[in-house]
Tab-separated table of C-alpha atoms in Angstrom:
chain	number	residue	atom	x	y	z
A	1	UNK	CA	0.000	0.000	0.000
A	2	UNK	CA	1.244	3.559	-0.794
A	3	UNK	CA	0.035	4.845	2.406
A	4	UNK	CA	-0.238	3.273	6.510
A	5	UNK	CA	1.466	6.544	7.299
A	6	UNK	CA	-0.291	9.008	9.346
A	7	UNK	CA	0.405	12.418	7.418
A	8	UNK	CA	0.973	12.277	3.409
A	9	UNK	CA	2.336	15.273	1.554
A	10	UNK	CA	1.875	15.726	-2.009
A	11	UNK	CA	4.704	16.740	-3.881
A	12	UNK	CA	4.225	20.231	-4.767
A	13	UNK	CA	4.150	21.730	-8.257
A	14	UNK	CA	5.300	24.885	-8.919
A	15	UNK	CA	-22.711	29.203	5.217
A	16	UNK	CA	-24.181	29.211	6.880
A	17	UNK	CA	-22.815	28.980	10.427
A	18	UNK	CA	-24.719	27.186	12.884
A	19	UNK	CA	-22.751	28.271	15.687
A	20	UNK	CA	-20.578	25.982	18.200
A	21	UNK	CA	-18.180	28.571	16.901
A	22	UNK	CA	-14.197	29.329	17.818
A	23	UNK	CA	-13.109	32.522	18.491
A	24	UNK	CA	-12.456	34.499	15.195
A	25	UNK	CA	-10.467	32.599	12.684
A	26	UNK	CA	-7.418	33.887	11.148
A	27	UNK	CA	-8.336	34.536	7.627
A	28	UNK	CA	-6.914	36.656	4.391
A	29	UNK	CA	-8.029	39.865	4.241
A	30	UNK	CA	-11.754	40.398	2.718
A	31	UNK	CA	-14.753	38.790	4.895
A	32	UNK	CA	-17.369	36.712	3.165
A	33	UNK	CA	-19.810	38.326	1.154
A	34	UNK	CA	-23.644	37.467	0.535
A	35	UNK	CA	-23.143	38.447	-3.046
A	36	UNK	CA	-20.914	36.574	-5.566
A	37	UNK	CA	-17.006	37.297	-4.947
A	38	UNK	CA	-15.204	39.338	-6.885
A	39	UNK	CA	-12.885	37.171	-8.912
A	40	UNK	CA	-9.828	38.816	-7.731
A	41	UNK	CA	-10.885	38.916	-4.182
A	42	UNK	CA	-8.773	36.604	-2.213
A	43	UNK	CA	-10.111	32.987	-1.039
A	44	UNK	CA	-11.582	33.202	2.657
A	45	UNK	CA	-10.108	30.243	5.141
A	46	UNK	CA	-10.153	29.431	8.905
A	47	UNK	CA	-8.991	25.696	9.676
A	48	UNK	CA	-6.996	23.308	7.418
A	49	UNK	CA	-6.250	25.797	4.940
A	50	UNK	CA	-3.647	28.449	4.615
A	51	UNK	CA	-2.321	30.141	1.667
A	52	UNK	CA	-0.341	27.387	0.003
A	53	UNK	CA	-2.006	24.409	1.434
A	54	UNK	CA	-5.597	22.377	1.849
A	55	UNK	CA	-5.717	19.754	4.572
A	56	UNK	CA	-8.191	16.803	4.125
A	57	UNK	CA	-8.475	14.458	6.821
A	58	UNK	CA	-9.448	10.521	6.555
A	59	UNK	CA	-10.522	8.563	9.591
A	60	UNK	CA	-9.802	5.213	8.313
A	61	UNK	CA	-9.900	1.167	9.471
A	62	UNK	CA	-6.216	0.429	8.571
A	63	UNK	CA	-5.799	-2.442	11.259
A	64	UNK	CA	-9.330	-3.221	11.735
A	65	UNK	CA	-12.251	-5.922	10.526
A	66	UNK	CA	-12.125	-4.086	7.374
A	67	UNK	CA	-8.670	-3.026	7.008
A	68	UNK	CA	-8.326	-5.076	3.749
A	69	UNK	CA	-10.946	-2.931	1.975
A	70	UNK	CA	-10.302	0.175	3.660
A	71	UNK	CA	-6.410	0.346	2.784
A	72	UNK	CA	-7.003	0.049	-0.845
A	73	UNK	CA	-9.792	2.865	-0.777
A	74	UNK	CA	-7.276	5.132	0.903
A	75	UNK	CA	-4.899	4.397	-1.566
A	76	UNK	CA	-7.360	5.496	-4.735
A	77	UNK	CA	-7.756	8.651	-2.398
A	78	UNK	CA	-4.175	9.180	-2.524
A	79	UNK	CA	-3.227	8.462	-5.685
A	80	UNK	CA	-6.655	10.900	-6.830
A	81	UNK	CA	-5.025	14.410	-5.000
A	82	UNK	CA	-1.495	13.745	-6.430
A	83	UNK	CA	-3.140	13.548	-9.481
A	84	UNK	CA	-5.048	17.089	-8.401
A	85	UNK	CA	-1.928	18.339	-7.193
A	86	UNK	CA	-0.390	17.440	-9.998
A	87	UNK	CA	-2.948	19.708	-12.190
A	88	UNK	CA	-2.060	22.117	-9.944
A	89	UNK	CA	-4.192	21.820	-6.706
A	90	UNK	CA	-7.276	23.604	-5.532
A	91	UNK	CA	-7.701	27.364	-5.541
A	92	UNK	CA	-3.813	27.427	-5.861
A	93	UNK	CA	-3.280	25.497	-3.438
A	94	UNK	CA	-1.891	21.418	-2.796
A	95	UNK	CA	-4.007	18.933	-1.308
A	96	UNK	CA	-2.113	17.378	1.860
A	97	UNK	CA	-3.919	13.727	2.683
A	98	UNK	CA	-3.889	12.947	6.306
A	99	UNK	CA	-4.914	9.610	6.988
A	100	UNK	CA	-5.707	8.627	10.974
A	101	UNK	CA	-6.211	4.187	11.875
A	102	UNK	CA	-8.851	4.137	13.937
A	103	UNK	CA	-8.711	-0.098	14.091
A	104	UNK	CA	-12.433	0.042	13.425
A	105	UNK	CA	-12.791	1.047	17.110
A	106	UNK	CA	-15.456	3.984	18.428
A	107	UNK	CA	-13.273	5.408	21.159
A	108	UNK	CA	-10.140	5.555	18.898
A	109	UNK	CA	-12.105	7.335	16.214
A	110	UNK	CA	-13.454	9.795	18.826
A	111	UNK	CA	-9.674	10.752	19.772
A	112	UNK	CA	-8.791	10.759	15.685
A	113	UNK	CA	-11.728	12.963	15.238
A	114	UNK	CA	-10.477	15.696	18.348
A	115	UNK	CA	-7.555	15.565	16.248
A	116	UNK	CA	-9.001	16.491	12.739
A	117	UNK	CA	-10.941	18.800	14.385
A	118	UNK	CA	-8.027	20.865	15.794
A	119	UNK	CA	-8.226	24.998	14.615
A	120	UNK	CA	-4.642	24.594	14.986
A	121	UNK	CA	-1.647	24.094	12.622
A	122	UNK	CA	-2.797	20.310	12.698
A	123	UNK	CA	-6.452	20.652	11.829
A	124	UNK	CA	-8.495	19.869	8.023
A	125	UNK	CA	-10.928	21.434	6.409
A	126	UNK	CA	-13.233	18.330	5.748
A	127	UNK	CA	-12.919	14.619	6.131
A	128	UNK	CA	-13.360	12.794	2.839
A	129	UNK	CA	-13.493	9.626	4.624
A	130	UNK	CA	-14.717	8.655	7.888
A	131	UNK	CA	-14.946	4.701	8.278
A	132	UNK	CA	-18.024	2.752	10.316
A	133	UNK	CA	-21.541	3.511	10.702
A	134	UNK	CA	-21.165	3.739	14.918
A	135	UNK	CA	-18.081	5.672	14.363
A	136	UNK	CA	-19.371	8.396	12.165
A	137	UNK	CA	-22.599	8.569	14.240
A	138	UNK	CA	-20.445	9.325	17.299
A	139	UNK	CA	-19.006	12.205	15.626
A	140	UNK	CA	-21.853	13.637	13.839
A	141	UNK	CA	-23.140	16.595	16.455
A	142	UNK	CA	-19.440	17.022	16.588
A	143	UNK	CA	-19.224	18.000	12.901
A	144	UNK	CA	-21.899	20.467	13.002
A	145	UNK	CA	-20.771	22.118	15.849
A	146	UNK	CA	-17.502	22.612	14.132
A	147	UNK	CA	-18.999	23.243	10.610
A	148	UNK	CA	-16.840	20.328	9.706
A	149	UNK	CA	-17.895	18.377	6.172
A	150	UNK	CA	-17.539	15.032	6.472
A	151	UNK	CA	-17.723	11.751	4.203
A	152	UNK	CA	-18.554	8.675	5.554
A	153	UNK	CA	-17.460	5.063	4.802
A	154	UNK	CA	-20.660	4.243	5.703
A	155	UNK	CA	-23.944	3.904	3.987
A	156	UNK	CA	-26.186	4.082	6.682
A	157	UNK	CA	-29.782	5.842	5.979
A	158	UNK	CA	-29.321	8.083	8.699
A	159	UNK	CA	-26.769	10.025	6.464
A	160	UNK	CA	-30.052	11.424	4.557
A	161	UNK	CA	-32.130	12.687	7.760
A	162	UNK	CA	-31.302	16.270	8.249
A	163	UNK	CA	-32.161	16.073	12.089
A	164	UNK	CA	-29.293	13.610	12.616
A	165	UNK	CA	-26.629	13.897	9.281
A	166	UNK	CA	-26.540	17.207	8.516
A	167	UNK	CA	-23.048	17.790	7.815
A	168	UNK	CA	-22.443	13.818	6.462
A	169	UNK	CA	-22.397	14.059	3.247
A	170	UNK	CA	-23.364	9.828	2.050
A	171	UNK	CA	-21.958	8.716	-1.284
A	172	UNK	CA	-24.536	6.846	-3.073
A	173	UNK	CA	-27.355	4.706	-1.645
A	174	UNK	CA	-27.681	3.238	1.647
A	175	UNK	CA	-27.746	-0.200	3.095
A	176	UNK	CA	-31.675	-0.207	4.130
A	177	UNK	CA	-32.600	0.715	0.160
A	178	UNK	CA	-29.719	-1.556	-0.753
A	179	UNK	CA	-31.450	-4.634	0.736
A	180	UNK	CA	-34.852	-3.617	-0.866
A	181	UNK	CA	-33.550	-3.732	-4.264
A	182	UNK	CA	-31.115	-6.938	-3.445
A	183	UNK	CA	-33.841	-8.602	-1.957
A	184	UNK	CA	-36.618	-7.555	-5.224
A	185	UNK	CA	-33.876	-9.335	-7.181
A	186	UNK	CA	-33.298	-12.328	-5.193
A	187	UNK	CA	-37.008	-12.995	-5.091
A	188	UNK	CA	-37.594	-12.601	-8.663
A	189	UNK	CA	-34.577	-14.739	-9.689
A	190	UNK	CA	-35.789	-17.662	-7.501
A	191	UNK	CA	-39.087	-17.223	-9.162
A	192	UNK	CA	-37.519	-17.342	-12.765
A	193	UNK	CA	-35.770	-21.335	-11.159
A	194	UNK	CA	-39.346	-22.227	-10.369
A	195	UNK	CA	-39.585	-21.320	-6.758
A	196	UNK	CA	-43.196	-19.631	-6.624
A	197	UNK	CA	-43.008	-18.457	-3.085
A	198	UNK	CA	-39.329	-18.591	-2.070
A	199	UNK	CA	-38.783	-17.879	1.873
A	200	UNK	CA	-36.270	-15.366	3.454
A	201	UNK	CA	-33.848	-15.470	6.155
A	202	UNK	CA	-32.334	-12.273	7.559
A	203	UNK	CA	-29.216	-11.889	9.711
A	204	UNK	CA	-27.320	-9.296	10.634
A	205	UNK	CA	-24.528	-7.554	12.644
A	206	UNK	CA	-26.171	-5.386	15.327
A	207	UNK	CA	-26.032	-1.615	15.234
A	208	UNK	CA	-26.610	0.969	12.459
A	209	UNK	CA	-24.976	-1.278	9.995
A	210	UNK	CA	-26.497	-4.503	10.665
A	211	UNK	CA	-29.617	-3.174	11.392
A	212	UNK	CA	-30.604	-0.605	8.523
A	213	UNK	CA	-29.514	-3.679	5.926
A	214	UNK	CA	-31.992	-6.005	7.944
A	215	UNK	CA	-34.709	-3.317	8.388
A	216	UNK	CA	-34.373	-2.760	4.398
A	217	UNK	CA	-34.597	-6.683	3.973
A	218	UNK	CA	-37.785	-6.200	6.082
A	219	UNK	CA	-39.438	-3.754	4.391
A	220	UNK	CA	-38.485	-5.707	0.835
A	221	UNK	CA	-40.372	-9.203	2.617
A	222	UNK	CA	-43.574	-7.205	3.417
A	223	UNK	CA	-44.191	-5.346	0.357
A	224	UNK	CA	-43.287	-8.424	-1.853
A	225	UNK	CA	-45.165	-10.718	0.400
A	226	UNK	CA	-42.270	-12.784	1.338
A	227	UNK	CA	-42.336	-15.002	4.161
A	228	UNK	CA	-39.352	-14.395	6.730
A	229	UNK	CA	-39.066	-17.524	8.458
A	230	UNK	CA	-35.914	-16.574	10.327
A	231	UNK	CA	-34.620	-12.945	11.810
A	232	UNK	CA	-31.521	-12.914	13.167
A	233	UNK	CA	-30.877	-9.367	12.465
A	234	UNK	CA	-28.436	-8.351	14.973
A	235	UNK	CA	-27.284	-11.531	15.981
A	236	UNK	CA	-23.661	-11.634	15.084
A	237	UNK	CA	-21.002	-10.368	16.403
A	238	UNK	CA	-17.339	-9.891	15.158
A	239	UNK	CA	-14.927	-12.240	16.771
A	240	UNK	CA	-17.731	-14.080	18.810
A	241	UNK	CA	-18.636	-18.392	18.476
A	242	UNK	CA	-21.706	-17.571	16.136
A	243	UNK	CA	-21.967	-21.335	15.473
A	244	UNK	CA	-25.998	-21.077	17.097
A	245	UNK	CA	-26.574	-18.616	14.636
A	246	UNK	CA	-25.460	-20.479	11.454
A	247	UNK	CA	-27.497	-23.845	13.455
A	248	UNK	CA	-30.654	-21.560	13.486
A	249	UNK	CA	-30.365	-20.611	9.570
A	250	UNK	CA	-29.945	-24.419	9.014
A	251	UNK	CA	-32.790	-24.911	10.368
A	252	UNK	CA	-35.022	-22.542	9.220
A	253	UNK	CA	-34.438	-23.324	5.942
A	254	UNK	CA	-35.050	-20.743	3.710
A	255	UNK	CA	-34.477	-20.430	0.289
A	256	UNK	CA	-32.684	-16.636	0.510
A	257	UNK	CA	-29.996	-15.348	3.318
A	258	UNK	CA	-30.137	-11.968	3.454
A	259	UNK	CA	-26.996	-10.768	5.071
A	260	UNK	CA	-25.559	-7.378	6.621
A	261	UNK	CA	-21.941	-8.838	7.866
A	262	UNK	CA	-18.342	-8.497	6.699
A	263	UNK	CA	-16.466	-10.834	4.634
A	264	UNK	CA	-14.918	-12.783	7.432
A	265	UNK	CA	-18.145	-13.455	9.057
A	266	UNK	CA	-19.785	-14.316	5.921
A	267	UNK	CA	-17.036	-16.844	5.013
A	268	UNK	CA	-17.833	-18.443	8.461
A	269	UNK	CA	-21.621	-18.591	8.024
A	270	UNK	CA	-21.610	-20.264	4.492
A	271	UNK	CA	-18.953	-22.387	5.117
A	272	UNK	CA	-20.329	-23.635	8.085
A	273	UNK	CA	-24.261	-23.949	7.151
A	274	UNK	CA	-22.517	-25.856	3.553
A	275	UNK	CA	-21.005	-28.036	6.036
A	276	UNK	CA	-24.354	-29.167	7.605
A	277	UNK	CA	-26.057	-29.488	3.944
A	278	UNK	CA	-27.647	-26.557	3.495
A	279	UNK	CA	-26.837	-24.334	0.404
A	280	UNK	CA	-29.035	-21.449	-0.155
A	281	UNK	CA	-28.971	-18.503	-2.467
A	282	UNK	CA	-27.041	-16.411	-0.605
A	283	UNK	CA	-26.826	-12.040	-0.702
A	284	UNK	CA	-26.300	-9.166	1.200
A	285	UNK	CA	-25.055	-5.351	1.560
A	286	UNK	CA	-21.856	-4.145	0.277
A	287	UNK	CA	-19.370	-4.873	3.329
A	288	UNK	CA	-20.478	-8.636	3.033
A	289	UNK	CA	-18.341	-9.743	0.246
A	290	UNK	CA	-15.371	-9.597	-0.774
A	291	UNK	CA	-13.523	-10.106	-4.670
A	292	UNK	CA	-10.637	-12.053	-2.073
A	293	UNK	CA	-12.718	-14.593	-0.961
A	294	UNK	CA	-13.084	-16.213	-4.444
A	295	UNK	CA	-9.941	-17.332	-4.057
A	296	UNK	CA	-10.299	-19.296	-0.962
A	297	UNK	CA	-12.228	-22.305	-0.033
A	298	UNK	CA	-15.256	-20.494	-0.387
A	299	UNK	CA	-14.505	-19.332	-3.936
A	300	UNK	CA	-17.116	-22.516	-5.708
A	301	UNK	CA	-20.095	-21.790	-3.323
A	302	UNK	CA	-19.616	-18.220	-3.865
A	303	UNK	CA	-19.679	-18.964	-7.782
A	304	UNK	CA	-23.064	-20.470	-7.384
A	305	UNK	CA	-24.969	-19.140	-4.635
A	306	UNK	CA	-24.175	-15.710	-4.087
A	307	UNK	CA	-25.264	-12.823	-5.895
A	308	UNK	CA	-23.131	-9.742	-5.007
A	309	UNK	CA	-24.351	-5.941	-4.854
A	310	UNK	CA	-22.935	-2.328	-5.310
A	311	UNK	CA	-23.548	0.748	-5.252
A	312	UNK	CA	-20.675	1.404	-7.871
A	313	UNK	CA	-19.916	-0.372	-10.636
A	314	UNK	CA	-17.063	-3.299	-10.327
A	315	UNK	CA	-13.322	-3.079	-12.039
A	316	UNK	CA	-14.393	-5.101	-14.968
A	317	UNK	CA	-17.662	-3.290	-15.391
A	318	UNK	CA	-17.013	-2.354	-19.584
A	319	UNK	CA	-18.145	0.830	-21.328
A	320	UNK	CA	-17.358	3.257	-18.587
A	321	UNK	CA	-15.167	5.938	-19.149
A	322	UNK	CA	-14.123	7.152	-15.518
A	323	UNK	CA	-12.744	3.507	-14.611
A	324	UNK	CA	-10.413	3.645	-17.797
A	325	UNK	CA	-9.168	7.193	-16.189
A	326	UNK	CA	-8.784	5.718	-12.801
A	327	UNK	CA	-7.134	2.451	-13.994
A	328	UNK	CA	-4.648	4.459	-15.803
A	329	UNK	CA	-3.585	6.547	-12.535
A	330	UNK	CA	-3.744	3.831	-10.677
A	331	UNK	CA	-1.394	2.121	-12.759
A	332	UNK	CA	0.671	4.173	-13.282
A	333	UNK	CA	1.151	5.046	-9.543
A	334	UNK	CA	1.151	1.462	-8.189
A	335	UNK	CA	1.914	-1.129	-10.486
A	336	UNK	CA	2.340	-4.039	-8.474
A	337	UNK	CA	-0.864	-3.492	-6.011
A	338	UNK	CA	-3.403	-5.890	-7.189
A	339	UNK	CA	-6.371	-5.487	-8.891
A	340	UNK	CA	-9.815	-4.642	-6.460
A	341	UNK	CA	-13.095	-2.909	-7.007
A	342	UNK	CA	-12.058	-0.967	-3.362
A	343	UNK	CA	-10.204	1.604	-5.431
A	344	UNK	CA	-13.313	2.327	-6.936
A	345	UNK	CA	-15.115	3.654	-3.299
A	346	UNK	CA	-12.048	5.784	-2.492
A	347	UNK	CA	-11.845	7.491	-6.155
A	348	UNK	CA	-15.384	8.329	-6.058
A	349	UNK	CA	-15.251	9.410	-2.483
A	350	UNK	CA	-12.258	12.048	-3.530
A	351	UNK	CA	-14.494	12.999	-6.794
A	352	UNK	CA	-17.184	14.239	-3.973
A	353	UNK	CA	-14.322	15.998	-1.633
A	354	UNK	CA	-13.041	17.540	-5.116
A	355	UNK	CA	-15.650	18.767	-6.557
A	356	UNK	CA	-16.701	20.938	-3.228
A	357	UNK	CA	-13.885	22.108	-2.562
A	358	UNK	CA	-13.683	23.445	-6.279
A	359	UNK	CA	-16.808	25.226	-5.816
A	360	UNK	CA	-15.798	26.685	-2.322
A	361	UNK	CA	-12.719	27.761	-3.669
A	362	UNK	CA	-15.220	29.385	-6.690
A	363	UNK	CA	-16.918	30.993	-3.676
A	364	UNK	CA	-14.015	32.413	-2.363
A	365	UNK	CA	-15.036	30.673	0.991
A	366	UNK	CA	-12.979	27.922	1.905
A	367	UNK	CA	-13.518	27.843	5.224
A	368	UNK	CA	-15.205	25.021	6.875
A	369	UNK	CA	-18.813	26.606	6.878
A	370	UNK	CA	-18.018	27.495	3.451
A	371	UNK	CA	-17.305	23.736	2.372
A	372	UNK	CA	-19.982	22.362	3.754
A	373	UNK	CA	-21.944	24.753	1.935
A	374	UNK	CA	-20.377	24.245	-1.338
A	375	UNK	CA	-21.804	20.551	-0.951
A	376	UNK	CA	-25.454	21.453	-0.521
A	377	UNK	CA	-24.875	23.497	-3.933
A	378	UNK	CA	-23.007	21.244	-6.016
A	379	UNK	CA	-24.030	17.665	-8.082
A	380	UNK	CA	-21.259	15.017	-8.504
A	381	UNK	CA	-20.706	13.454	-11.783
A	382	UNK	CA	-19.170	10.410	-11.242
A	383	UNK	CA	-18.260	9.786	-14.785
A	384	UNK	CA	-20.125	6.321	-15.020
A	385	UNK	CA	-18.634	4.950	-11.772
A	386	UNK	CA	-21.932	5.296	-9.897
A	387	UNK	CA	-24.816	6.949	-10.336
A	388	UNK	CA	-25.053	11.021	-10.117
A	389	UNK	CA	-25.326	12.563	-6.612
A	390	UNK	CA	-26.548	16.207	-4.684
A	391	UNK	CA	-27.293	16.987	-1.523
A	392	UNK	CA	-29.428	20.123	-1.493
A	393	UNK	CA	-32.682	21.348	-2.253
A	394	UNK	CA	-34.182	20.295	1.289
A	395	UNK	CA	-35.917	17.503	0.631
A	396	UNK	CA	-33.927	14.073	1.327
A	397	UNK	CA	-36.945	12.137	-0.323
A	398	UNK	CA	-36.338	13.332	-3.600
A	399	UNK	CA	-32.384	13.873	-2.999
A	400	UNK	CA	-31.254	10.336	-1.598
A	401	UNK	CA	-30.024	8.168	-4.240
A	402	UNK	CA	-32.020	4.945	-4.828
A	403	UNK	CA	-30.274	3.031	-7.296
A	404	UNK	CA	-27.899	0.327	-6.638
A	405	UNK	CA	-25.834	-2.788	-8.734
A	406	UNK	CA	-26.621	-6.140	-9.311
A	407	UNK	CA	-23.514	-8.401	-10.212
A	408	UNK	CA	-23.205	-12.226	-10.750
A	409	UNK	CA	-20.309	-13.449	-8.545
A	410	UNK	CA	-18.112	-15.421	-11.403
A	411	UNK	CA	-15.367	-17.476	-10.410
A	412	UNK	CA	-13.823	-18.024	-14.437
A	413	UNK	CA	-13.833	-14.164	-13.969
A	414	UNK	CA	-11.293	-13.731	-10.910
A	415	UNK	CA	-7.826	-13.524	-11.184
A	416	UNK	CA	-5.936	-14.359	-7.982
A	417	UNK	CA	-3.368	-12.011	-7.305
A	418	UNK	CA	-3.024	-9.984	-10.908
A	419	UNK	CA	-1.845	-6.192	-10.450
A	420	UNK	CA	-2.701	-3.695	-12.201
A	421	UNK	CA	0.168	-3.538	-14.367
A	422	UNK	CA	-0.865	-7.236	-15.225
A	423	UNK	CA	-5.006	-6.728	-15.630
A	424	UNK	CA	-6.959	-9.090	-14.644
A	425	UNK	CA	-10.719	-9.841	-13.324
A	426	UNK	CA	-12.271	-9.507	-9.883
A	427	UNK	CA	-14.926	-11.717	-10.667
A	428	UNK	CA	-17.608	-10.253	-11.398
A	429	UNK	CA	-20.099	-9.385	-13.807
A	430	UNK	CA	-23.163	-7.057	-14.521
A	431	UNK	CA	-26.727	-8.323	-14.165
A	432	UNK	CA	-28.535	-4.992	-13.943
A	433	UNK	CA	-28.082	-1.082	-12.792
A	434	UNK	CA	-28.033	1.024	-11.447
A	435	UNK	CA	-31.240	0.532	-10.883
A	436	UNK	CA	-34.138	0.876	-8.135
A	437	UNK	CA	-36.468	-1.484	-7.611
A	438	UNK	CA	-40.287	-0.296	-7.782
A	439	UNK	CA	-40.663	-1.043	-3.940
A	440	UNK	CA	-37.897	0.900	-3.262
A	441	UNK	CA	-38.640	3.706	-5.579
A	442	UNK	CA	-42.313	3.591	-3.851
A	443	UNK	CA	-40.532	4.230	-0.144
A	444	UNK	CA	-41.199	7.552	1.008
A	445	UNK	CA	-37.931	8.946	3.065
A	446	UNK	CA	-39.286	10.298	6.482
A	447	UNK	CA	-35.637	9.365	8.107
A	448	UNK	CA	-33.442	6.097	9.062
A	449	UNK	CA	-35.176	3.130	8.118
A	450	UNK	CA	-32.784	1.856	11.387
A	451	UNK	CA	-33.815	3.933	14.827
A	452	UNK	CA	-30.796	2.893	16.876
């Protein structure tokens, strides 16, 4: 990986505030204006920018359950702002990428957080990454008392409800509308093998993860009129003997597992139900799966019973021209890392950070106020890589994004181990998207489908 570091520094080249306020920040000379700047009037700053620098912070699981996926997505980050730098920065000014492990631990992202949030020498201007749906939510009053924009590795619904994620600015969809549509599929594909009426089984992690992806498998079983004849939502737990979970999914037989877990977990539940007979079409949110475990024991099970979701499209995906643009920077910056659709979540997630910041600096207002502003006025073009995203207007019904991926797992598709200097396949390909199922597109948004 290019960067387990804690502070990276590019090579150079060449609001609205709601109050919880410092004292005055140290700025350049001219004060924000309601009307449009001047174009020669000097950029506006308090915290984590100065006049030759921008400081974006990521709070990221670098030793954690999901180190594996988060390490490559803060590697696309960097390898994105020396790109930016390269074209000369923002406003004038380099990107420096400061990356904090929080081990996929609450506490230790509440002290990495107190960090970022310094209006210090050591402070950012935004976070364009902030990994864990607990961990985000513990900062999230934080952030709005410090007018701090923030991006979360997380897709929890929550992210959309004003009242709670006001300043957390979600990439794509979430996990409860994720389920709908993965569960709409599921049921319609067991239809079209000749199951009239196939049954559901639901089980989770607990919190906001684990339970907005099993509330959204919920609210998929009662509008489709699917019988769930097991809920374990919350039931699993990282690290824990979950061997009377996987007995109760045996024996509840259904003919769909809906699951919210991580890859590791996963691995243990359909390994260990396989080993007891019982072989069911298997999905579930993002964090689930893995491209890696297709090249363990579970790769064949995988290959047949699993049908694998996104909410961006995979590294094979053809016909879309912002991967070619990413694979070629990628490349060219880290040959020998290997291939993974992770580099995919980080790019995009630096598109978002990117494209505010442009339009702060286009303000003349790069404070923090004035970057979390710039979000609720801009739309992010993702260049095919998922589907297009705002935040503003006010209403979070007709803002949050419903569409997700639909891929076929396909082990004759994954290539163990191939860089990206090599090519090669993560084992995957396209069934449909982005697209929203009807039931989902039907939902009306009145806040987190998960109340935790």
């Amino acid at each position: 990986a290019l960067l387990l570091t804690l502070t990276m520094v590019a090579a150079a080249c060449g609001s609205d505030d709601d109050g919880g306020g410092e004292a005055a920040p140290a700025t350049t000379a001219a004060p924000a204006a309601t009307a449009a700047p001047a174009a020669d009037a000097p950029i506006e700053f308090d915290y984590g920018v100065d006049e030759d620098t921008v400081r974006i912070g990521a709070i990221a699981d670098l030793s954690g359950i999901f180190s594996g996926l988060v390490t490559q997505i803060v590697d696309a980050q960097t390898v994105y702002w020396d790109m930016v730098n390269a074209a000369g920065g923002i406003g004038g000014k380099q990107v420096e990428f400061i990356v904090l492990d929080n081990a996929y631990d609450v506490p230790t992202h509440l002290e990495r957080y107190e960090a970022m949030r310094d209006t210090g020498a050591d402070g950012v201007v935004m976070l364009s990454q902030s990994t864990g749906s607990p961990h985000t939510a513990a900062i999230a009053e934080m952030a709005i008392e410090d007018n701090m924009a923030v991006i979360p590795l997380s897709w929890y619904s929550g992210w959309s409800d004003p009242d709670f994620g006001k300043n957390i600015f979600e990439s794509y969809s979430n996990y409860c509308y994720e389920s709908m549509n993965g569960v709409d599929y599921l049921n319609r594909y067991m239809q079209e093998q000749g199951i009239a009426n196939p049954t559901l089984a639901i089980v989770s992690f607990p919190g906001e993860y684990g339970g907005d992806g099993a509330a959204g498998a919920r609210l998929a079983a009662e509008a489709l009129g699917i019988e769930v004849v097991a809920d374990l939502g919350g039931t699993v737990i990282p690290g824990a003997d979950n061997t009377p979970v996987i007995s109760q999914l045996v024996e509840a037989n259904a003919d769909m597992v809906w699951t919210t877990l991580s890859s590791g977990t996963l691995t243990e539940a359909m390994l260990g139900a396989s080993a007891q007979g019982y072989e069911p079409m298997w999905s579930g949110n993002v964090p689930s799966f893995s491209y890696l475990m297709l090249g363990g024991d579970l790769g064949p099970l995988l290959d047949t019973n699993y049908i694998a979701n996104t909410y961006i499209v995979t590294w094979n995906t053809p016909g879309i021209p912002g991967l070619e643009t990413l694979k070629a920077e990628m490349t060219a910056a880290m040959p020998d890392a290997v291939v993974s659709d992770s580099y995919i979540i980080g790019w995009t997630e630096a598109q978002a950070a990117h494209k505010a910041l442009e339009q702060a600096a286009k303000n003349k207002d790069m404070t923090r106020a004035g970057v979390v502003r710039a979000f609720n006025e801009i739309t992010v073009d993702y260049d095919g890589l998922a589907p297009t995203q705002s935040w503003g207007g006010g209403d979070p019904n007709t803002a949050i994004v419903r569409e997700t991926y639909t891929y076929d797992v396909s082990l004759a598709d994954y290539d163990a181990g191939a860089t990206l200097a090599e090519g090669g396949g993560t084992g995957t390909v396209l069934l449909e998207g982005p697209r929203a199922a009807d039931i989902t597109k039907a939902h009306t948004f009145t806040g987190a489908c998960y109340q935790g």
